[in-house]
Tab-separated table of C-alpha atoms and ligand atoms in Angstrom:
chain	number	residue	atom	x	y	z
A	30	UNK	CA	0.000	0.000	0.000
A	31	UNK	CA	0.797	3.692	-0.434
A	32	UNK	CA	3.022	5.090	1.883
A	33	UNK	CA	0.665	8.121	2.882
A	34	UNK	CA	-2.362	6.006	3.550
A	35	UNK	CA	-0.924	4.202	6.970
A	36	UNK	CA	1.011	7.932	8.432
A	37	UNK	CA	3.326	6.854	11.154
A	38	UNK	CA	2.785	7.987	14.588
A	39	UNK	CA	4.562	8.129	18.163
A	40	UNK	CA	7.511	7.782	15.988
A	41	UNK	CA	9.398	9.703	18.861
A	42	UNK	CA	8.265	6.595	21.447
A	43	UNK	CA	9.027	3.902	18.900
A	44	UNK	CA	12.226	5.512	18.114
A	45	UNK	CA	13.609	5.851	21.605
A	46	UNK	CA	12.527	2.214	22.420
A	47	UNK	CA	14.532	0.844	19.348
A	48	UNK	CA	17.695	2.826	20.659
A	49	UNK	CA	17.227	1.092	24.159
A	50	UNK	CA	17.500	-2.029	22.325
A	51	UNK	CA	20.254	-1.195	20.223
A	52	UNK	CA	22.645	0.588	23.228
A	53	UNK	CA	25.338	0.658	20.663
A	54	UNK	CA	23.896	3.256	18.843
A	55	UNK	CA	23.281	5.562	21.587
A	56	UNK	CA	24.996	8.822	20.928
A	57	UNK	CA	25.604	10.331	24.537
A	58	UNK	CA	28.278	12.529	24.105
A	59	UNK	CA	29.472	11.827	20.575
A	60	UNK	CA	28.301	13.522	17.454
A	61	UNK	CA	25.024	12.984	16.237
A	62	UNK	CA	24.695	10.605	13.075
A	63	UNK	CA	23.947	11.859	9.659
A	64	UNK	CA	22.511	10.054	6.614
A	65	UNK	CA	23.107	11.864	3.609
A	66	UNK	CA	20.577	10.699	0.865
A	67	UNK	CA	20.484	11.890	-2.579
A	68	UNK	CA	19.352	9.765	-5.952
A	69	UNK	CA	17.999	10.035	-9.579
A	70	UNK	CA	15.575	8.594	-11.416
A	71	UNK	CA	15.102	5.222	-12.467
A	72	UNK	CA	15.129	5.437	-16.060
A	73	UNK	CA	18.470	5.805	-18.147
A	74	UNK	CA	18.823	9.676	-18.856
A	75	UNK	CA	17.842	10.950	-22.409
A	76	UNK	CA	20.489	13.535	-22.364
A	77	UNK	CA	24.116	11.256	-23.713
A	78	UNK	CA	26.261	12.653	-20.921
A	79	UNK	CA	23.661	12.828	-17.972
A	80	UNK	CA	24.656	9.659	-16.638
A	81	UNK	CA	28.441	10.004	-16.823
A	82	UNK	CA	27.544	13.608	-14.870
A	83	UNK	CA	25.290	11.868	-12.354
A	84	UNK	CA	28.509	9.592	-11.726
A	85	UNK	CA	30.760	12.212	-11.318
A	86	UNK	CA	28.482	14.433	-8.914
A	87	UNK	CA	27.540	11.151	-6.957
A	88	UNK	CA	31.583	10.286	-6.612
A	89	UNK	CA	31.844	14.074	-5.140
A	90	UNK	CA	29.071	13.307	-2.817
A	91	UNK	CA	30.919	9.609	-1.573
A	92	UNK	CA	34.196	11.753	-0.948
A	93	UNK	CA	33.164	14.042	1.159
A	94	UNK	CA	31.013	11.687	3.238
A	95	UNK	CA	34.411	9.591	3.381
A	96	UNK	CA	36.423	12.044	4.580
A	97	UNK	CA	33.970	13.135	7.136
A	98	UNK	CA	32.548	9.606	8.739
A	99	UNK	CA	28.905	10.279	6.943
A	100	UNK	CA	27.150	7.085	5.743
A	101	UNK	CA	25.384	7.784	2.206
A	102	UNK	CA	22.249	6.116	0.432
A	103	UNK	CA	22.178	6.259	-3.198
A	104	UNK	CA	18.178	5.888	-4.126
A	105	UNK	CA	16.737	5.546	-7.909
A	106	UNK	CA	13.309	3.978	-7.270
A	107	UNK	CA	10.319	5.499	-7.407
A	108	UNK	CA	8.754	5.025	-4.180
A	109	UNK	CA	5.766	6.342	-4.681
A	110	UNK	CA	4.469	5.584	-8.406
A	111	UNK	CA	2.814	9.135	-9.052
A	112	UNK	CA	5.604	11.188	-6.532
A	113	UNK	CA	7.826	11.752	-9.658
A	114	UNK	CA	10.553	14.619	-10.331
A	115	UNK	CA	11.577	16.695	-7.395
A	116	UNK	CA	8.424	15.109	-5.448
A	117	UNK	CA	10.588	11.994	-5.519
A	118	UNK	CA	12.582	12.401	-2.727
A	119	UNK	CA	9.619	12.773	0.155
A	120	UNK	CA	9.107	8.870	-0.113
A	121	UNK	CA	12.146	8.242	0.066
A	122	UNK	CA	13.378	10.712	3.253
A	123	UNK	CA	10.375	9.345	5.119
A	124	UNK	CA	11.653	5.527	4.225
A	125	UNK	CA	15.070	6.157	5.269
A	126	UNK	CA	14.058	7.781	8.918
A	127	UNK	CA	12.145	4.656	9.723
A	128	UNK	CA	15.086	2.438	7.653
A	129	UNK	CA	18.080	4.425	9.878
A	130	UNK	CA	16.279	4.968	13.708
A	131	UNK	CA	20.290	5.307	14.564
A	132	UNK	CA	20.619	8.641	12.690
A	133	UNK	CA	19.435	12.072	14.241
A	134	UNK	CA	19.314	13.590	10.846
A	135	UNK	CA	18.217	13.254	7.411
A	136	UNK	CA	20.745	15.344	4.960
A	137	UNK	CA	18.955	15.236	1.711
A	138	UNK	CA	21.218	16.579	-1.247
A	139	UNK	CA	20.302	16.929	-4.711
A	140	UNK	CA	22.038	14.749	-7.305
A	141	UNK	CA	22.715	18.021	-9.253
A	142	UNK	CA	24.093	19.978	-6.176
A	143	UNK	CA	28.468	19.828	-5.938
A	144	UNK	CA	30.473	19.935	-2.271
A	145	UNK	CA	33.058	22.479	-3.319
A	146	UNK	CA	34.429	22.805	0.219
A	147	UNK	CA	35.676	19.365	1.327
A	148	UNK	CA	36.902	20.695	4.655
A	149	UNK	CA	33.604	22.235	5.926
A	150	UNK	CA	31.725	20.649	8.747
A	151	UNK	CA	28.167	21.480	8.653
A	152	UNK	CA	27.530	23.229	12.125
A	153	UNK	CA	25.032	20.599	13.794
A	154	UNK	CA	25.466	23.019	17.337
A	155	UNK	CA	23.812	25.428	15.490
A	156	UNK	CA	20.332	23.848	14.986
A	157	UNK	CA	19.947	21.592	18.072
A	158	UNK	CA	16.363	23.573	18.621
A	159	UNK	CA	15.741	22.974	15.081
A	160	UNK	CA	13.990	19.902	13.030
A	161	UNK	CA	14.400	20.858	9.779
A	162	UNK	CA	17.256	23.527	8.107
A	163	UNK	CA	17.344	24.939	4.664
A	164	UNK	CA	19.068	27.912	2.652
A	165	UNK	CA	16.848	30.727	2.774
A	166	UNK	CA	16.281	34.355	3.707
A	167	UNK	CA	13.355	35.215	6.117
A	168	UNK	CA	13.129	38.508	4.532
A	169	UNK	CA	12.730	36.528	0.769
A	170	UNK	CA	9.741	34.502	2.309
A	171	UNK	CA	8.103	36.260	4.674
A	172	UNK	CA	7.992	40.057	2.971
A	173	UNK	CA	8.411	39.349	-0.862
A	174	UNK	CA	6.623	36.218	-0.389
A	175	UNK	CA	8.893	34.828	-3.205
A	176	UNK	CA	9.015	30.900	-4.564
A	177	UNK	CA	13.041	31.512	-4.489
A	178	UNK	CA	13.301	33.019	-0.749
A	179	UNK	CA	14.801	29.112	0.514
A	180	UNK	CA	15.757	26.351	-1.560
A	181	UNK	CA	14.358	22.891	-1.325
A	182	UNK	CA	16.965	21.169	-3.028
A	183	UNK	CA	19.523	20.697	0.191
A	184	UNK	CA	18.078	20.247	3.610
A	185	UNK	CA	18.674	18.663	6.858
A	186	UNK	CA	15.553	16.869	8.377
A	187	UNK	CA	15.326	15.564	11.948
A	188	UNK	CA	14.614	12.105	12.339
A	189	UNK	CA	11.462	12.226	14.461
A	190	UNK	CA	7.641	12.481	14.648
A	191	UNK	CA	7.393	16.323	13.781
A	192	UNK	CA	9.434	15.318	10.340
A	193	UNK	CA	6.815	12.732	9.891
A	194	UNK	CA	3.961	15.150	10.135
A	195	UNK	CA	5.682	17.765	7.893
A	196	UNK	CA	6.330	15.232	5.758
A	197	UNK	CA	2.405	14.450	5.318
A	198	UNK	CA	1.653	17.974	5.216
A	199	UNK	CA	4.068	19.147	2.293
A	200	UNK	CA	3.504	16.066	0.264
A	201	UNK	CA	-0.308	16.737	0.048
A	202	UNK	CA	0.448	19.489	-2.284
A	203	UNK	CA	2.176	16.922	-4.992
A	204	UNK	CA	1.033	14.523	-7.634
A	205	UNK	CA	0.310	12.110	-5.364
A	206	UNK	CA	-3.149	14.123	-4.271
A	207	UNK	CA	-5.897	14.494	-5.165
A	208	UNK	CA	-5.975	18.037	-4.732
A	209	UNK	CA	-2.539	18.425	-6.820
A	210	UNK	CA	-4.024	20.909	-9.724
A	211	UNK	CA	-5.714	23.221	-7.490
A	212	UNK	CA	-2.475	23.567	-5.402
A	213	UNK	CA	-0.546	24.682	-8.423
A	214	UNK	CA	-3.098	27.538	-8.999
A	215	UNK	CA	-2.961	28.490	-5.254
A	216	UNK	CA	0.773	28.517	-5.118
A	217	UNK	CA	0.727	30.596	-8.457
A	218	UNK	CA	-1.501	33.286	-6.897
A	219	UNK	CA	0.643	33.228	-3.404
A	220	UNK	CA	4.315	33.547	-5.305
A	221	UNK	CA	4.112	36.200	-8.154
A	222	UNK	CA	7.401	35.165	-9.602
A	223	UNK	CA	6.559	31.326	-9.401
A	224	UNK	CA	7.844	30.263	-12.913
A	225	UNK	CA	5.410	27.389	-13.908
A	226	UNK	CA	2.116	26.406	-12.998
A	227	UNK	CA	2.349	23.196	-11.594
A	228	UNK	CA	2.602	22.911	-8.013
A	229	UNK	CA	5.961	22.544	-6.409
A	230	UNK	CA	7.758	21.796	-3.165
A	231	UNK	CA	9.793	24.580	-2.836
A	232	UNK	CA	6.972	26.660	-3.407
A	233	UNK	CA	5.030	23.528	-1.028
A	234	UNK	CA	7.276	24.515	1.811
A	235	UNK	CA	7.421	28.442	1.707
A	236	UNK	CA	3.818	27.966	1.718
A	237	UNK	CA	3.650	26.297	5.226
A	238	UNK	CA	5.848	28.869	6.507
A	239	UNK	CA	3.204	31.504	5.392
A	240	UNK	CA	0.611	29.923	6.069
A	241	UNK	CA	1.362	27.465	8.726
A	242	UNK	CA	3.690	29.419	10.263
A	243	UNK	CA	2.612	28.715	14.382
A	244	UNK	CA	2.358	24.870	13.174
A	245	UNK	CA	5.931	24.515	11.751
A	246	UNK	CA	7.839	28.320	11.863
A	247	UNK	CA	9.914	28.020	14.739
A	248	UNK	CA	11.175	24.484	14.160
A	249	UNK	CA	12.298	25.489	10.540
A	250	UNK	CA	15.807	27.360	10.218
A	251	UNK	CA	16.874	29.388	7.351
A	252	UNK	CA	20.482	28.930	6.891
A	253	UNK	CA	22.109	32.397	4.997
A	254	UNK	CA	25.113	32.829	6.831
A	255	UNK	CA	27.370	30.449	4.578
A	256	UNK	CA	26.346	28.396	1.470
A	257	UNK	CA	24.450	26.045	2.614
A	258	UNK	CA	23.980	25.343	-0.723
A	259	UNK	CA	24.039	28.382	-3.263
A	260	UNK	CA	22.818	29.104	-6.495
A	261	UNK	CA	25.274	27.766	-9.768
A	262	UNK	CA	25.298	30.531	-11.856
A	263	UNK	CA	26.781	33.811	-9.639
A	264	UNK	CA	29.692	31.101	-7.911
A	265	UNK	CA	31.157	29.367	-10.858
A	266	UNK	CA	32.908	32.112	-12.321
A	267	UNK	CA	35.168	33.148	-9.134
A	268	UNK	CA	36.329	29.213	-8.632
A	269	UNK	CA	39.510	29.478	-10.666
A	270	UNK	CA	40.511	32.678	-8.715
A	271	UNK	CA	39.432	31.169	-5.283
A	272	UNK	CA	41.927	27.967	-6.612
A	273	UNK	CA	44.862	31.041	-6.680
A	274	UNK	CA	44.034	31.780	-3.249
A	275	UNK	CA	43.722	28.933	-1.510
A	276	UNK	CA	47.148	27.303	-3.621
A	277	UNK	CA	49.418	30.264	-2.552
A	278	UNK	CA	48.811	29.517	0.872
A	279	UNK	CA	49.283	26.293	0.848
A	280	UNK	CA	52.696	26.953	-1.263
A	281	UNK	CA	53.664	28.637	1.513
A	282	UNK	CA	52.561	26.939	4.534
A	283	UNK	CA	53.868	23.659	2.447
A	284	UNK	CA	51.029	21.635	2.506
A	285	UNK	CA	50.762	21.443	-1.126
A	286	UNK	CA	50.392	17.731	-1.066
A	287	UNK	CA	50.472	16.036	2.314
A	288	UNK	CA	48.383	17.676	4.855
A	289	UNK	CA	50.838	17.403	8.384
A	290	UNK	CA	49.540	17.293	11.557
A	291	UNK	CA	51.701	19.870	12.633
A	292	UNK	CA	51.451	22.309	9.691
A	293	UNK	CA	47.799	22.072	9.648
A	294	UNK	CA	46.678	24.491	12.522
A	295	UNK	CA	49.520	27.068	10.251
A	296	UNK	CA	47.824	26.339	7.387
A	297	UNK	CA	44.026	27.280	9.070
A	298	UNK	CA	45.017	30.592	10.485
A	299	UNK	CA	46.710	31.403	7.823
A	300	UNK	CA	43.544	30.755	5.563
A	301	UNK	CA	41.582	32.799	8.630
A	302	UNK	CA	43.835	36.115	8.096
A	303	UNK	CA	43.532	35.924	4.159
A	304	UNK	CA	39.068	36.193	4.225
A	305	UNK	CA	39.879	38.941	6.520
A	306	UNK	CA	42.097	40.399	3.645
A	307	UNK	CA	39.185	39.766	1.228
A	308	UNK	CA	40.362	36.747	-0.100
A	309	UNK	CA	36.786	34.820	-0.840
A	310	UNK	CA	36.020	31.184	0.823
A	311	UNK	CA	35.473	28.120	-0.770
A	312	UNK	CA	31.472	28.071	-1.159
A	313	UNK	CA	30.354	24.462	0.980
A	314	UNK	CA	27.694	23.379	-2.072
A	315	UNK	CA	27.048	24.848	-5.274
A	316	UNK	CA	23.597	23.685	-6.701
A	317	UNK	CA	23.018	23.400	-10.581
A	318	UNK	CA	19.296	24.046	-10.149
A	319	UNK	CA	17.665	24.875	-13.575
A	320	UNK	CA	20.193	22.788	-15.490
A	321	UNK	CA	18.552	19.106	-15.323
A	322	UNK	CA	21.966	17.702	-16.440
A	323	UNK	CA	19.704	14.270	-16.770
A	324	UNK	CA	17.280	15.354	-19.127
A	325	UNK	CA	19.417	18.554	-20.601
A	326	UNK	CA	15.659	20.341	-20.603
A	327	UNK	CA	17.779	23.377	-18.872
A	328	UNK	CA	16.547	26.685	-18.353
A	329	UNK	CA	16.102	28.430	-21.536
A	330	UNK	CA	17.721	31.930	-19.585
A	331	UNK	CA	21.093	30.461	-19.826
A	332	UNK	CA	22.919	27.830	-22.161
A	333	UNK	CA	23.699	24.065	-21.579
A	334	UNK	CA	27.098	24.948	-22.519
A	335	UNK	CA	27.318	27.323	-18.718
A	336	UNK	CA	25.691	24.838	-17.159
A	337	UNK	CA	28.490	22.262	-19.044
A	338	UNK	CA	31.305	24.467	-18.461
A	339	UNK	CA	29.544	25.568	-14.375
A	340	UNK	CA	29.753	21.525	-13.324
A	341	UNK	CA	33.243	21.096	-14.822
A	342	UNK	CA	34.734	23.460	-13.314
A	343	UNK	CA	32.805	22.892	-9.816
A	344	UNK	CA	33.325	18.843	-10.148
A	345	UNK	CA	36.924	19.418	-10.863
A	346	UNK	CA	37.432	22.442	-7.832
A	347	UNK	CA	36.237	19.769	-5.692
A	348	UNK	CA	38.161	17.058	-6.650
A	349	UNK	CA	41.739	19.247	-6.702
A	350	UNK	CA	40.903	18.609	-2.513
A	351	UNK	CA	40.883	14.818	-2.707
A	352	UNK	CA	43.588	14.225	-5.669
A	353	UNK	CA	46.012	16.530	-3.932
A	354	UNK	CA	46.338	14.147	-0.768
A	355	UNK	CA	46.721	11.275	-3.347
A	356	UNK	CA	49.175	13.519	-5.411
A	357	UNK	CA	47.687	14.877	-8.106
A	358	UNK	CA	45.653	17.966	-9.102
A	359	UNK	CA	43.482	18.556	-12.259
A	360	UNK	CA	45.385	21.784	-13.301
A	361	UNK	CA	42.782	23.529	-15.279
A	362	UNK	CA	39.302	23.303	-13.783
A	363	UNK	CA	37.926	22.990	-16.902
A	364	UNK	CA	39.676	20.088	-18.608
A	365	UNK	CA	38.644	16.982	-16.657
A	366	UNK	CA	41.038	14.647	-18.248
A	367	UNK	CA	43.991	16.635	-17.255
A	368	UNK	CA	45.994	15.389	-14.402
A	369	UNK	CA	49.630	16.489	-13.047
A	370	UNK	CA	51.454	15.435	-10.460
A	371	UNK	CA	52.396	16.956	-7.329
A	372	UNK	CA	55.846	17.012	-5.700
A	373	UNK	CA	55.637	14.871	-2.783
A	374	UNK	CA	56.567	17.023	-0.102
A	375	UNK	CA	56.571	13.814	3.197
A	376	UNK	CA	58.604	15.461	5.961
A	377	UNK	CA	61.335	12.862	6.436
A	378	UNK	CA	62.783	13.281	3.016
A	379	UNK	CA	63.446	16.587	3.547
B	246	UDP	N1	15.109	12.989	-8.168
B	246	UDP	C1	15.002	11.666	-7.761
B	246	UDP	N2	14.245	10.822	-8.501
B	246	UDP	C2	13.574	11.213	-9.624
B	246	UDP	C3	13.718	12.562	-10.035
B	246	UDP	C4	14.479	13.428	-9.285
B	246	UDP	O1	15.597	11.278	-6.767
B	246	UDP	O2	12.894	10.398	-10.232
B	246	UDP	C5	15.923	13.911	-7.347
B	246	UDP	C6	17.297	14.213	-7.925
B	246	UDP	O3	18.262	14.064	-6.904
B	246	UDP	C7	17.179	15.661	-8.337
B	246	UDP	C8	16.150	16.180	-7.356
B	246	UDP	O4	15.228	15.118	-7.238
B	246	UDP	O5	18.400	16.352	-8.196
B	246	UDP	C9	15.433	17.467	-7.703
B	246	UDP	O6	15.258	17.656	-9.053
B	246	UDP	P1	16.152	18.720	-9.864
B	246	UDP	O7	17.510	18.789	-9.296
B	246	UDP	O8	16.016	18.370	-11.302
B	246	UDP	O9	15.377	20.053	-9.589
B	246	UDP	P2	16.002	21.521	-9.570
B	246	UDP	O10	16.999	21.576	-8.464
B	246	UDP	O11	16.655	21.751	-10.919
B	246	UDP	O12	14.818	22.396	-9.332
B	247	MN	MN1	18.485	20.331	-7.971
């Protein structure tokens, strides 16, 4: 049966037992657990180099879970037979809170969104009154009431029975309801710059916020004060000079290819007192939203060749932070063939 019809409840209860019972996942002091889930459709993708770009953003994604402990879950089912396109992934967050009781959070990534800082932790402290965090600007939803004020393609999602609910809520306004036409016309009269008329769950959630706001406000945070995730087309174009940067300090720390212990906490402050000089971070995620790399049906504003060019040069920032340790960096962001070596710089030898 359809997930919707049975909606769990006391989650919260049923959780907590299933922890007792499984002591060795019971966080205490240690960090909470994280399940980062992303996927694609099922189908191969019309477009001949979507798949080979779905590899390469999904390798990014594995990387930088690697490197920071995160377990992953690759998903191209349709779990719900009439939740397709972006309404895809509700199914599938709900399934993997009740599949993963041991994680705390949901981190649901976009197969078309890049880590482009491989160093940044996200900063869980931050929303430990929160239950669900996305990129957005109160002042975007709340006053201009616009269908871009937060992005729904990156969020973090508690795993508990609030989620659940939310869950329920937002997905009644997609193809799998009945009601799915007439929310596309009320979402179109709410957001004045809403772009097309079906109903969406971007538009879904700044909805709630709107309209629902005592129900679900103050468990929702909007992230703006680092990219959370961030929009393609304004960040691609400063990566090659942020590569500059971040290379001359490492030149002259000398942690061009090995990172030592002993250099590292040199090389941090060092990257500290350049963004006070104005020297510009890496961004944490750039999102190609708009450029459906799968079906190439991109935004007509822009070309596929940006978008082309945009995950190149984003796939290939990202990997110049794993290659390095490994000895190697792609010298020119946008030729993704291109490897050279790096001097190997281990202590002893020198
Ligand atoms: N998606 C999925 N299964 C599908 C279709 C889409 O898991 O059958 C996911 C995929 O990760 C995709 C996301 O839904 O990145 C949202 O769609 P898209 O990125 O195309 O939307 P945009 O960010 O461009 O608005
Ligand atoms: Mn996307």
């Amino acid at each position: 049966s359809i997930q919707n019809d049975n909606p769990i409840k006391n989650w919260d209860e049923k959780r907590q037992q299933w922890l007792r019972y499984h002591y060795q996942y019971q966080t205490h002091n240690s960090k909470p657990r994280i399940l980062l889930v992303t996927g694609s459709r099922p189908a191969v993708c019309s477009n001949p180099v979507g798949d080979h770009l779905l590899l390469r953003l999904f390798k990014n994604k594995v990387d930088y879970c690697r490197i920071h402990g995160i377990e992953i879950f690759y998903n191209n089912a349709l779990l719900h037979p009439k939740m397709f396109g972006f309404w895809a992934k509700y199914p599938v967050v709900k399934a993997a809170m009740l599949a993963h009781p041991e994680v705390e959070w949901i981190w649901w990534v976009d197969s078309d969104a890049v880590f482009t800082d491989m160093e940044f932790k996200l900063p869980l402290q931050r929303y430990s009154k929160h239950n669900l965090v996305v990129h957005g600007w109160s002042h975007a939803v709340y006053k201009e009431q616009s269908w871009t004020g937060l992005n729904a393609g990156v969020f973090l999602i508690r795993n508990c029975q609030w989620s659940m609910d939310l869950i329920d809520e937002w997905a009644k306004m997609g193809p799998q309801s009945l009601e799915y036409e007439k929310w596309g016309k009320t979402q179109k009269l709410v957001f004045k710059d809403k772009l097309y008329p079906e109903s969406d769950d971007q538009s879904g959630l700044i909805y709630l916020l709107l309209k629902e706001n005592e129900k679900w406000g103050d468990k929702i945070y909007l992230e703006s004060e680092y990219n959370f995730e961030g929009y393609w087309l304004g960040m691609v174009g400063g990566l090659d000079n942020i590569t500059k940067g971040y290379t001359e300090i490492e030149k002259k720390v000398g942690v061009l290819r090995r990172r030592h212990a002993e250099k590292m906490s040199e090389y941090y402050s060092e990257i500290r007192e350049n963004y006070s000089k104005g020297v510009e971070k890496r961004p944490f995620v750039i999102h190609f939203t708009g450029c459906e790399p799968c079906t190439g049906d991109h935004n007509p504003v822009y070309t596929w060749e940006a978008c082309w060019n945009g995950m190149q040069k984003a796939l290939n920032f990202a990997d110049n932070q794993v290659l390095r340790s490994f000895g190697f960096v792609h010298p020119d962001l946008l030729n993704s063939s291109l490897v050279s070596p790096l001097p190997f710089d281990f202590p002893l030898d020198g």
